[in-house]
Coordinates of C-alpha atoms and ligand atoms in Angstrom, one line a residue:
M23 CA 0.0 0.0 0.0
K24 CA 2.9 2.3 0.9
K25 CA 4.4 1.5 -2.5
F26 CA 1.2 2.2 -4.2
G27 CA 0.8 5.5 -2.4
W28 CA 4.2 6.7 -3.5
L29 CA 3.7 5.5 -7.1
V30 CA 0.4 7.5 -7.2
L31 CA 2.1 10.6 -5.9
L32 CA 5.0 10.5 -8.5
A33 CA 2.5 9.6 -11.2
S34 CA 0.4 12.7 -10.1
Q35 CA 3.2 15.1 -10.8
F36 CA 2.9 14.1 -14.5
A37 CA -1.0 14.8 -14.2
V38 CA -0.3 18.1 -12.6
V39 CA 2.1 19.3 -15.2
T40 CA 0.0 18.2 -18.2
G41 CA -3.0 19.7 -16.5
F42 CA -1.3 23.1 -16.2
W43 CA 0.1 22.9 -19.6
A44 CA -3.4 21.9 -21.1
Y45 CA -5.1 24.8 -19.2
D46 CA -2.5 27.4 -20.5
H47 CA -2.7 26.2 -24.0
V48 CA -6.4 25.8 -24.3
N49 CA -6.9 29.3 -22.8
H50 CA -4.0 30.8 -24.7
P51 CA -4.4 34.5 -25.9
M52 CA -4.0 33.1 -29.6
G53 CA -7.0 30.9 -29.0
N54 CA -7.0 27.1 -28.2
L55 CA -3.6 26.0 -29.5
L56 CA -4.3 22.4 -29.0
T57 CA -6.9 22.2 -31.6
G58 CA -6.1 25.1 -33.9
E59 CA -3.5 25.7 -36.6
P60 CA -0.5 23.4 -36.9
V61 CA 1.8 26.3 -35.8
G62 CA 0.1 26.4 -32.6
Q63 CA 0.1 22.8 -31.9
Y64 CA 4.0 22.5 -32.7
L65 CA 4.6 25.3 -30.0
A66 CA 2.2 23.5 -27.6
Y67 CA 3.4 20.0 -27.9
G68 CA 7.2 21.2 -28.1
R69 CA 6.7 22.9 -24.8
L70 CA 5.0 19.8 -23.4
A71 CA 8.0 17.8 -24.5
G72 CA 10.4 20.4 -22.7
L73 CA 8.3 20.3 -19.5
L74 CA 8.1 16.3 -19.4
A75 CA 11.8 16.2 -20.1
V76 CA 12.5 18.3 -17.0
L77 CA 10.2 16.5 -14.9
L78 CA 11.7 13.1 -15.9
I79 CA 15.2 14.6 -15.2
L80 CA 14.1 15.7 -11.7
F81 CA 12.6 12.2 -11.3
Q82 CA 16.0 10.7 -12.4
L83 CA 17.7 12.8 -9.7
M84 CA 15.4 11.4 -7.2
L85 CA 16.1 7.9 -8.4
I86 CA 19.8 8.1 -8.1
G87 CA 19.8 10.6 -5.0
R88 CA 19.8 7.5 -2.6
V89 CA 16.7 9.1 -1.1
K90 CA 16.0 7.1 2.0
W91 CA 12.2 7.3 2.1
L92 CA 12.0 6.1 -1.6
E93 CA 14.8 3.5 -1.2
Q94 CA 13.1 1.9 1.7
T95 CA 10.0 1.2 -0.3
F96 CA 11.4 0.3 -3.8
G97 CA 15.0 -0.7 -3.1
L98 CA 18.1 1.0 -4.6
D99 CA 18.6 -1.6 -7.4
R100 CA 15.1 -1.3 -8.7
M101 CA 15.4 2.4 -8.6
A102 CA 18.8 2.2 -10.5
N103 CA 17.1 -0.1 -13.2
L104 CA 14.3 2.5 -13.6
H105 CA 16.9 5.2 -13.9
H106 CA 18.7 3.5 -16.7
F107 CA 15.3 2.9 -18.5
I108 CA 14.0 6.4 -18.1
G109 CA 17.3 7.9 -19.2
F110 CA 16.7 6.7 -22.9
G111 CA 13.1 8.1 -22.7
I112 CA 14.3 11.5 -21.8
V113 CA 16.2 11.6 -25.2
V114 CA 12.8 11.5 -27.1
F115 CA 11.6 14.7 -25.1
L116 CA 15.0 16.3 -25.4
V117 CA 15.0 16.0 -29.2
A118 CA 11.3 16.8 -29.6
H119 CA 11.3 19.9 -27.5
P120 CA 13.7 22.2 -29.5
L121 CA 12.6 20.6 -32.8
L122 CA 9.0 21.2 -32.5
V123 CA 9.4 24.6 -30.8
T124 CA 11.8 25.9 -33.5
M125 CA 9.4 24.6 -36.2
G126 CA 6.5 26.5 -34.5
H127 CA 8.4 29.6 -34.3
S128 CA 9.8 29.4 -37.8
M129 CA 6.4 28.9 -39.3
Q130 CA 5.0 31.9 -37.3
A131 CA 7.9 34.2 -38.3
G132 CA 8.0 32.8 -41.9
T133 CA 11.7 32.1 -41.6
G134 CA 13.6 28.9 -42.3
F135 CA 14.4 26.2 -39.6
L136 CA 18.0 27.0 -39.2
D137 CA 17.6 30.8 -39.3
Q138 CA 15.2 30.5 -36.5
Y139 CA 17.4 28.1 -34.4
I140 CA 20.3 30.6 -34.8
D141 CA 18.0 33.4 -33.8
F142 CA 17.1 31.6 -30.5
C143 CA 20.7 30.9 -29.7
R144 CA 21.8 34.7 -30.5
N145 CA 18.9 36.7 -29.3
W146 CA 16.6 34.7 -26.8
E147 CA 17.5 35.1 -23.3
D148 CA 19.3 32.0 -21.8
V149 CA 18.6 29.8 -24.8
L150 CA 22.2 29.5 -25.7
A151 CA 23.0 28.1 -22.4
A152 CA 20.0 25.7 -22.5
V153 CA 21.3 24.5 -25.9
I154 CA 24.7 23.8 -24.3
G155 CA 23.0 22.1 -21.4
I156 CA 21.1 19.7 -23.8
A157 CA 24.5 19.0 -25.6
I158 CA 26.1 18.0 -22.3
M159 CA 23.1 15.8 -21.4
A160 CA 23.4 14.2 -24.8
V161 CA 27.1 13.2 -24.1
A162 CA 26.2 11.8 -20.7
I163 CA 23.5 9.7 -22.3
F164 CA 25.8 8.5 -25.0
F165 CA 28.3 7.3 -22.3
S166 CA 25.5 5.3 -20.7
I167 CA 25.0 3.5 -23.9
L168 CA 28.7 2.7 -24.0
V169 CA 28.9 1.4 -20.4
L170 CA 25.9 -0.7 -21.0
K171 CA 27.7 -2.3 -23.8
K172 CA 30.8 -2.6 -21.6
W173 CA 32.9 -0.5 -24.1
V174 CA 33.9 2.0 -21.4
K175 CA 34.8 1.7 -17.7
Y176 CA 32.1 2.3 -15.0
E177 CA 34.1 5.2 -13.6
V178 CA 34.2 6.9 -17.1
W179 CA 30.5 6.7 -17.2
Y180 CA 30.1 7.9 -13.6
Y181 CA 32.2 10.9 -14.2
S182 CA 30.6 11.7 -17.5
H183 CA 27.2 12.1 -15.4
L184 CA 28.6 14.8 -13.2
P185 CA 28.4 17.5 -15.9
F186 CA 24.7 16.6 -16.0
Y187 CA 24.2 18.8 -12.8
V188 CA 25.8 21.6 -14.6
A189 CA 23.5 21.0 -17.7
I190 CA 20.4 21.2 -15.5
L191 CA 21.5 24.6 -14.2
L192 CA 22.2 25.9 -17.7
A193 CA 18.8 24.7 -19.0
F194 CA 17.0 26.2 -15.9
G195 CA 17.1 30.0 -16.9
H196 CA 15.3 29.7 -20.3
Q197 CA 12.3 27.9 -18.7
F198 CA 11.4 31.2 -16.9
E199 CA 12.8 33.7 -19.2
V200 CA 11.0 32.3 -22.4
G201 CA 8.7 29.6 -21.2
S202 CA 5.3 31.0 -21.7
D203 CA 3.8 28.5 -19.4
F204 CA 5.6 30.1 -16.4
T205 CA 5.7 33.7 -17.6
G206 CA 1.8 33.5 -18.0
N207 CA 0.9 31.4 -14.9
R208 CA 2.3 32.2 -11.6
Y209 CA 0.8 29.0 -10.0
F210 CA 2.6 26.9 -12.4
A211 CA 5.9 28.9 -12.0
G212 CA 5.5 28.3 -8.1
Y213 CA 4.8 24.6 -8.6
W214 CA 7.9 24.4 -10.9
Y215 CA 10.2 26.2 -8.4
A216 CA 8.8 23.9 -5.6
I217 CA 9.6 20.6 -7.4
Y218 CA 13.1 21.8 -8.3
A219 CA 13.7 22.8 -4.6
F220 CA 12.3 19.5 -3.2
T221 CA 14.5 17.4 -5.7
F222 CA 17.7 19.2 -5.0
A223 CA 17.1 19.3 -1.2
N224 CA 16.7 15.5 -1.2
L225 CA 19.6 15.1 -3.6
I226 CA 22.0 17.2 -1.5
H227 CA 20.9 15.7 1.8
Y228 CA 21.0 12.1 1.0
R229 CA 23.7 11.9 -1.5
F230 CA 26.2 14.5 -0.2
L231 CA 25.5 15.6 3.3
R232 CA 24.5 12.2 4.9
P233 CA 27.8 10.4 4.4
V234 CA 29.7 13.5 5.7
I235 CA 27.3 13.7 8.9
F236 CA 27.8 10.0 9.5
Y237 CA 31.5 10.4 9.0
L238 CA 31.7 13.2 11.6
R239 CA 29.4 11.3 13.9
H240 CA 31.3 7.9 13.8
R241 CA 34.7 8.6 12.4
F242 CA 35.0 5.4 10.5
K243 CA 38.2 4.0 9.9
I244 CA 39.8 0.6 8.8
E245 CA 40.5 -1.6 11.8
K246 CA 42.2 -4.5 10.1
I247 CA 42.4 -6.3 6.7
V248 CA 41.9 -10.0 6.7
Q249 CA 42.6 -12.4 3.8
E250 CA 39.8 -14.7 3.4
S251 CA 39.8 -17.8 1.1
G252 CA 40.9 -17.4 -2.5
D253 CA 40.7 -13.7 -3.9
V254 CA 38.4 -12.5 -1.1
T255 CA 39.5 -9.9 1.5
S256 CA 37.6 -8.7 4.5
V257 CA 37.8 -5.0 5.6
Y258 CA 36.9 -4.4 9.2
I259 CA 35.8 -0.9 9.9
E260 CA 35.5 0.5 13.4
G261 CA 34.3 3.8 14.6
R262 CA 32.8 5.9 17.5
N263 CA 29.2 5.1 18.8
M264 CA 28.9 2.2 16.3
E265 CA 25.9 0.9 18.2
F266 CA 24.0 3.9 16.8
F267 CA 25.0 3.2 13.2
P268 CA 21.7 1.9 11.8
V269 CA 22.8 -1.1 9.6
E270 CA 20.9 -4.4 9.4
A271 CA 22.0 -7.8 8.3
G272 CA 21.6 -7.9 4.4
Q273 CA 22.2 -4.3 3.7
F274 CA 25.0 -2.7 1.8
M275 CA 26.9 0.5 1.8
I276 CA 28.7 2.7 -0.7
V277 CA 32.1 3.1 0.7
R278 CA 35.1 5.6 -0.1
F279 CA 38.4 4.9 1.3
W280 CA 40.1 8.1 2.1
T281 CA 43.5 7.4 0.8
K282 CA 45.8 7.8 -2.1
G283 CA 44.7 5.8 -5.0
F284 CA 41.3 5.0 -3.6
R285 CA 39.5 8.4 -2.6
W286 CA 38.2 9.0 -6.2
E287 CA 36.0 6.1 -6.3
A288 CA 33.0 4.9 -4.2
H289 CA 31.9 1.3 -4.4
P290 CA 29.0 -0.7 -2.9
F291 CA 29.6 -3.7 -0.7
S292 CA 27.4 -5.7 1.5
M293 CA 27.8 -6.2 5.3
S294 CA 29.3 -9.8 5.6
F295 CA 28.3 -10.5 9.2
C296 CA 25.4 -9.6 11.5
P297 CA 26.0 -6.2 13.0
D298 CA 27.3 -6.4 16.5
G299 CA 27.2 -2.7 17.3
K300 CA 31.0 -2.6 17.3
R301 CA 32.3 -2.8 13.8
I302 CA 31.4 -3.4 10.2
R303 CA 32.8 -6.1 8.0
L304 CA 32.9 -5.7 4.2
S305 CA 34.3 -8.9 2.3
I306 CA 35.4 -7.9 -1.2
K307 CA 36.2 -10.1 -4.1
A308 CA 38.9 -9.0 -6.5
L309 CA 37.1 -8.6 -9.8
G310 CA 38.4 -5.4 -11.2
D311 CA 40.9 -2.7 -10.9
F312 CA 39.5 -1.2 -7.8
T313 CA 38.7 -4.5 -5.9
R314 CA 42.2 -5.9 -6.8
R315 CA 43.7 -3.1 -4.7
I316 CA 41.8 -3.8 -1.7
P317 CA 44.5 -5.9 0.2
R318 CA 46.8 -2.7 -0.1
L319 CA 44.6 -0.8 2.3
K320 CA 46.1 -0.1 5.7
P321 CA 44.6 0.0 9.1
G322 CA 43.6 3.5 10.3
T323 CA 42.5 4.6 6.8
P324 CA 39.4 6.9 7.1
V325 CA 36.3 5.6 5.5
F326 CA 33.2 7.5 4.3
I327 CA 30.1 5.6 4.2
D328 CA 27.0 6.3 2.3
G329 CA 24.2 4.0 3.5
P330 CA 23.4 1.6 4.9
H331 CA 21.0 0.8 1.8
G332 CA 18.8 -2.0 0.8
V333 CA 15.6 -3.9 1.5
F334 CA 17.2 -7.4 1.5
I335 CA 16.6 -7.5 5.2
S336 CA 14.9 -10.1 7.5
S337 CA 12.1 -8.1 8.4
R338 CA 10.7 -8.5 5.0
C339 CA 10.3 -12.2 5.7
K340 CA 6.7 -13.2 6.3
T341 CA 7.1 -17.0 7.4
S342 CA 9.1 -18.7 10.0
K343 CA 10.9 -20.8 7.2
V344 CA 13.4 -19.4 4.9
L345 CA 15.6 -20.7 1.9
L346 CA 18.8 -18.7 1.5
V347 CA 20.5 -19.1 -1.9
A348 CA 24.0 -17.6 -2.6
G349 CA 26.3 -17.9 -5.5
G350 CA 30.0 -16.9 -5.2
I351 CA 30.5 -13.6 -3.5
G352 CA 26.8 -13.3 -3.2
I353 CA 27.3 -15.0 0.2
T354 CA 28.2 -11.8 1.7
P355 CA 24.6 -10.6 2.6
I356 CA 23.4 -14.0 2.9
R357 CA 26.0 -15.0 5.5
A358 CA 24.9 -12.0 7.5
L359 CA 21.2 -13.0 7.1
S360 CA 21.8 -16.6 7.9
E361 CA 23.3 -15.5 11.3
E362 CA 20.5 -13.1 12.2
M363 CA 17.7 -15.4 11.0
S364 CA 19.0 -18.5 13.0
A365 CA 19.4 -16.4 15.9
K366 CA 15.8 -15.3 15.7
K367 CA 14.9 -19.0 15.8
L368 CA 13.8 -19.1 12.1
D369 CA 14.1 -22.5 10.3
V370 CA 16.8 -21.7 7.7
I371 CA 18.3 -23.7 4.8
L372 CA 21.3 -22.0 3.0
I373 CA 22.2 -23.4 -0.5
Y374 CA 25.6 -22.0 -1.4
A375 CA 26.9 -22.6 -5.0
N376 CA 30.6 -22.2 -6.0
R377 CA 32.9 -23.7 -8.8
N378 CA 35.3 -25.4 -6.4
R379 CA 36.0 -25.8 -2.6
A380 CA 38.8 -23.2 -2.8
A381 CA 36.1 -20.6 -3.9
I382 CA 33.9 -21.2 -0.9
V383 CA 34.0 -18.0 1.2
F384 CA 33.4 -18.3 5.2
E385 CA 33.4 -22.2 5.1
K386 CA 34.5 -22.3 8.7
E387 CA 32.2 -19.5 9.8
L388 CA 29.3 -21.3 8.2
D389 CA 30.1 -24.4 10.0
D390 CA 30.3 -22.6 13.3
L391 CA 27.0 -20.9 12.8
V392 CA 25.5 -24.3 12.1
K393 CA 26.8 -25.7 15.3
A394 CA 25.6 -22.8 17.3
S395 CA 22.0 -22.9 15.8
E396 CA 21.0 -26.1 17.4
G397 CA 19.6 -27.5 14.2
R398 CA 17.9 -24.3 13.0
L399 CA 20.4 -23.6 10.2
K400 CA 21.4 -26.1 7.4
V401 CA 24.1 -25.3 4.9
I402 CA 24.3 -27.3 1.7
H403 CA 27.3 -26.5 -0.5
I404 CA 27.1 -27.3 -4.3
L405 CA 30.3 -27.3 -6.5
S406 CA 30.2 -27.2 -10.2
E407 CA 33.7 -28.0 -11.0
D408 CA 35.4 -29.9 -8.4
P409 CA 36.0 -33.6 -8.9
E410 CA 37.2 -34.3 -5.3
W411 CA 34.0 -33.2 -3.9
N412 CA 31.7 -35.7 -2.3
G413 CA 28.7 -33.4 -1.7
E414 CA 26.2 -31.9 -4.0
K415 CA 27.6 -31.4 -7.6
G416 CA 26.7 -29.6 -10.7
R417 CA 24.8 -26.3 -11.1
L418 CA 21.9 -25.1 -9.0
D419 CA 18.6 -25.9 -10.8
M420 CA 15.0 -26.6 -9.9
G421 CA 15.5 -30.3 -9.7
K422 CA 18.0 -29.8 -6.9
I423 CA 16.0 -27.2 -5.0
Q424 CA 12.9 -29.6 -5.1
R425 CA 15.0 -32.6 -3.9
L426 CA 17.0 -30.6 -1.2
V427 CA 14.3 -28.3 0.1
P428 CA 10.9 -30.0 -0.7
D429 CA 9.0 -27.6 1.3
F430 CA 10.5 -24.6 -0.7
L431 CA 7.0 -23.3 -1.4
E432 CA 6.3 -22.8 2.3
R433 CA 9.5 -20.6 2.6
D434 CA 10.5 -17.1 2.1
I435 CA 13.3 -17.2 -0.5
Y436 CA 16.4 -14.9 -0.4
L437 CA 18.7 -14.9 -3.5
C438 CA 22.1 -13.4 -4.1
G439 CA 24.6 -14.3 -6.7
P440 CA 26.1 -13.8 -10.2
P441 CA 23.8 -12.2 -12.7
L442 CA 23.2 -15.3 -14.8
M443 CA 22.5 -17.4 -11.8
M444 CA 20.1 -14.9 -10.4
K445 CA 18.3 -14.7 -13.9
I446 CA 18.0 -18.4 -14.1
M447 CA 16.7 -18.7 -10.6
L448 CA 14.2 -15.9 -10.7
K449 CA 12.9 -17.4 -14.0
T450 CA 12.7 -20.8 -12.5
F451 CA 10.8 -19.6 -9.4
A452 CA 8.5 -17.5 -11.5
G453 CA 7.8 -20.7 -13.7
I454 CA 6.7 -22.7 -10.7
K455 CA 4.4 -20.1 -9.4
V456 CA 6.4 -19.2 -6.3
P457 CA 4.6 -15.9 -5.3
K458 CA 6.7 -12.8 -6.1
S459 CA 6.1 -11.5 -2.5
S460 CA 8.1 -14.6 -1.2
I461 CA 11.2 -13.9 -3.3
H462 CA 13.8 -11.3 -2.1
F463 CA 16.8 -10.7 -4.1
E464 CA 19.9 -8.4 -4.1
K465 CA 21.6 -7.8 -7.4
F466 CA 25.3 -6.8 -7.2
A467 CA 24.7 -4.2 -10.0
L468 CA 23.4 -0.6 -9.8
Ligands
FAD30 C1 24.2 -3.9 -3.8 C2 25.5 -4.3 -4.1 C3 26.2 -5.0 -3.2 C4 27.6 -5.6 -3.3 N1 28.1 -6.4 -2.4 C5 29.4 -6.8 -2.8 C6 30.1 -7.6 -1.7 O1 29.7 -7.7 -0.6 N2 31.3 -8.1 -1.9 C7 31.8 -7.9 -3.3 O2 32.9 -8.3 -3.5 N3 31.3 -7.1 -4.1 C8 30.1 -6.6 -3.9 N4 29.4 -5.9 -4.9 C9 30.0 -5.8 -6.2 C10 31.1 -4.6 -6.1 O3 30.4 -3.5 -6.0 C11 31.7 -4.7 -7.6 O4 32.3 -5.9 -7.8 C12 32.9 -3.6 -7.6 O5 32.3 -2.2 -7.5 C13 33.7 -3.6 -8.8 O6 34.7 -2.7 -8.9 P1 35.9 -2.8 -9.8 O7 36.3 -1.5 -10.1 O8 37.0 -3.6 -9.1 O9 35.6 -3.7 -11.1 P2 35.2 -3.2 -12.5 O10 35.7 -4.2 -13.4 O11 35.5 -1.8 -12.7 O12 33.6 -3.3 -12.4 C14 32.9 -4.5 -12.5 C15 31.5 -4.2 -12.5 O13 31.1 -3.8 -11.2 C16 30.1 -2.7 -11.3 N5 30.7 -1.5 -10.8 C17 31.9 -1.0 -10.8 N6 32.1 0.1 -10.0 C18 30.9 0.2 -9.4 C19 30.4 1.3 -8.5 N7 31.3 2.2 -8.1 N8 29.2 1.2 -8.1 C20 28.4 0.3 -8.5 N9 28.8 -0.8 -9.4 C21 29.9 -0.7 -9.8 C22 29.9 -2.4 -12.8 O14 28.8 -3.1 -13.1 C23 31.1 -2.9 -13.5 O15 30.8 -3.4 -14.8 C24 28.2 -5.3 -4.7 C25 27.4 -4.6 -5.6 C26 26.3 -4.1 -5.3 C27 25.6 -3.3 -6.4

C-alpha cells in the first residue's frame, strides 16, 4: 500500500504538469492552441516535451539520489534499473522539444528552420545556455549506452554524469525567461520552483550531506584487513558510537576509502556479518581494478560510508521458514542474514553454490553458525567444477531445489549471486508459481 501510495504521488506530478500545460494552451491569448493551426500545435507540444523532459530529469535525480524514504520502499537496485530505463526516454523529449518549438516559431515568423534556431541562440534570453546544457546531457546519455555495452569503464560513465548537474542549471534559466507556461501562470511557476527545490534538497541531503554527517558522527576507519579464502579480502571498519549506526544484516553501503589511489571511487559492498554494534565487515572479491587493490589498504584509513542501503533484510520475511540461496561472492549478505535469522529462531536452509572448494568463502564461519544454531540452520554446498567433492555437484537448478528443499513453497526465498544465476533462478521460481512476494533478491549491480 505504501508502495502504491508513492507511485500514485509520483505519477500525479505528470498529471499536474500536463493539467497546467493543457489549461494554459487551451486558454491561450491566440486561442486554443491544441486544436487550432499546426503552428500552435507545434509550439504547444514542443513545450509539453520540454516540461516532461525536465520532470523526468528531476525524477531521475530522485532515483539516483539514494533518497532514503524512496529506497526503503522500492530498493536501490530497482530504482537504479528504472533510472537507466528512463534515461533513454528523456532523449525523445530532449530532441522533440527544440525541434517542435523551432518548427512552430519558424512557421510563425516565416523564416527557415535553421535561421530560427540561430535566432534563438543569439537573441533569446538564456536559450544558448540551454542548448549547451542539452548537448552535455546528450554526451552523458551516450556514455551510458557505451557502459551498458561494456565499451567504457564504469568510472568513465560515472564521471561523465557529473556535468549533468551543470547542464540542468544551464537549462533552468530559459524555462522562466522564455517559457510562456511560467511567464503567464504564476501558480505553475510556483509549482515548478517547488519541485526543483524539493528534488535538490533531497539530493543534496541524502547523496552528499548524509555520508559526511555519518563520518563526523562515527569517524569510521579501517581496523584491520583479513585475507579470506581465494581472492576475497575482508575489511573491518570501526568507529565511535557504532551501536547507533543503523545497519541491518543484508544491507550494503557505498564506501570511499580516504587514501591515495582510492579516494576518487566509491563502491557498493554488503555487510558480511550480522551487525554487532562494534564494527562493520565488508568482504570484497577481487574482480576489477578497484577491488584488486583492496589488500593494499592500511589500518587507520578513514572511510566515508553512504548508507546503509537496501531492503534485502530479514524483516521483509513473512514466514518462519527461509531458503537462502547464494552464489560466489553473493554469500556476503546471505552470510549475515543466516546468522541473524537463525538467532531469531527461524528455520533456515542455505544453499551455497561455487565452482570449487577453494572458492567457498566463510566455510569455517558457516560451520560454526550451523553448530551454534542447534539445528535451525542447515548449509548445503554445491560445487560445479570440483571432482574431489563428495557433496552436491553440478549447477543449482530446480531439480536440486525440489530434492534438497521439498517444502520450498512454504519458505521465503532470499537470493544473491552472479547475474546469470540470479536470472535463471528468478525465472525458475516464477515458472513454478512461487509468489513474487516470497522472493527477495539483491543484485550486485546498480
Ligand atoms: C548492492 C551491491 C552489493 C555488493 N556487495 C558486494 C560484496 O559484498 N562483495 C563484493 O565483492 N562485491 C560486492 N558488490 C560488487 C562490487 O560493488 C563490484 O564488484 C565492484 O564495484 C567492482 O569494482 P571494480 O572497479 O573492482 O571492477 P570493475 O571491473 O571496474 O567493475 C565490474 C562491474 O562492477 C560494477 N561496478 C563497478 N564500479 C561500481 C560502482 N562504483 N558502483 C556500482 N557498481 C560498480 C559495474 O557493473 C562494473 O561493470 C556489490 C554490488 C552491489 C551493487
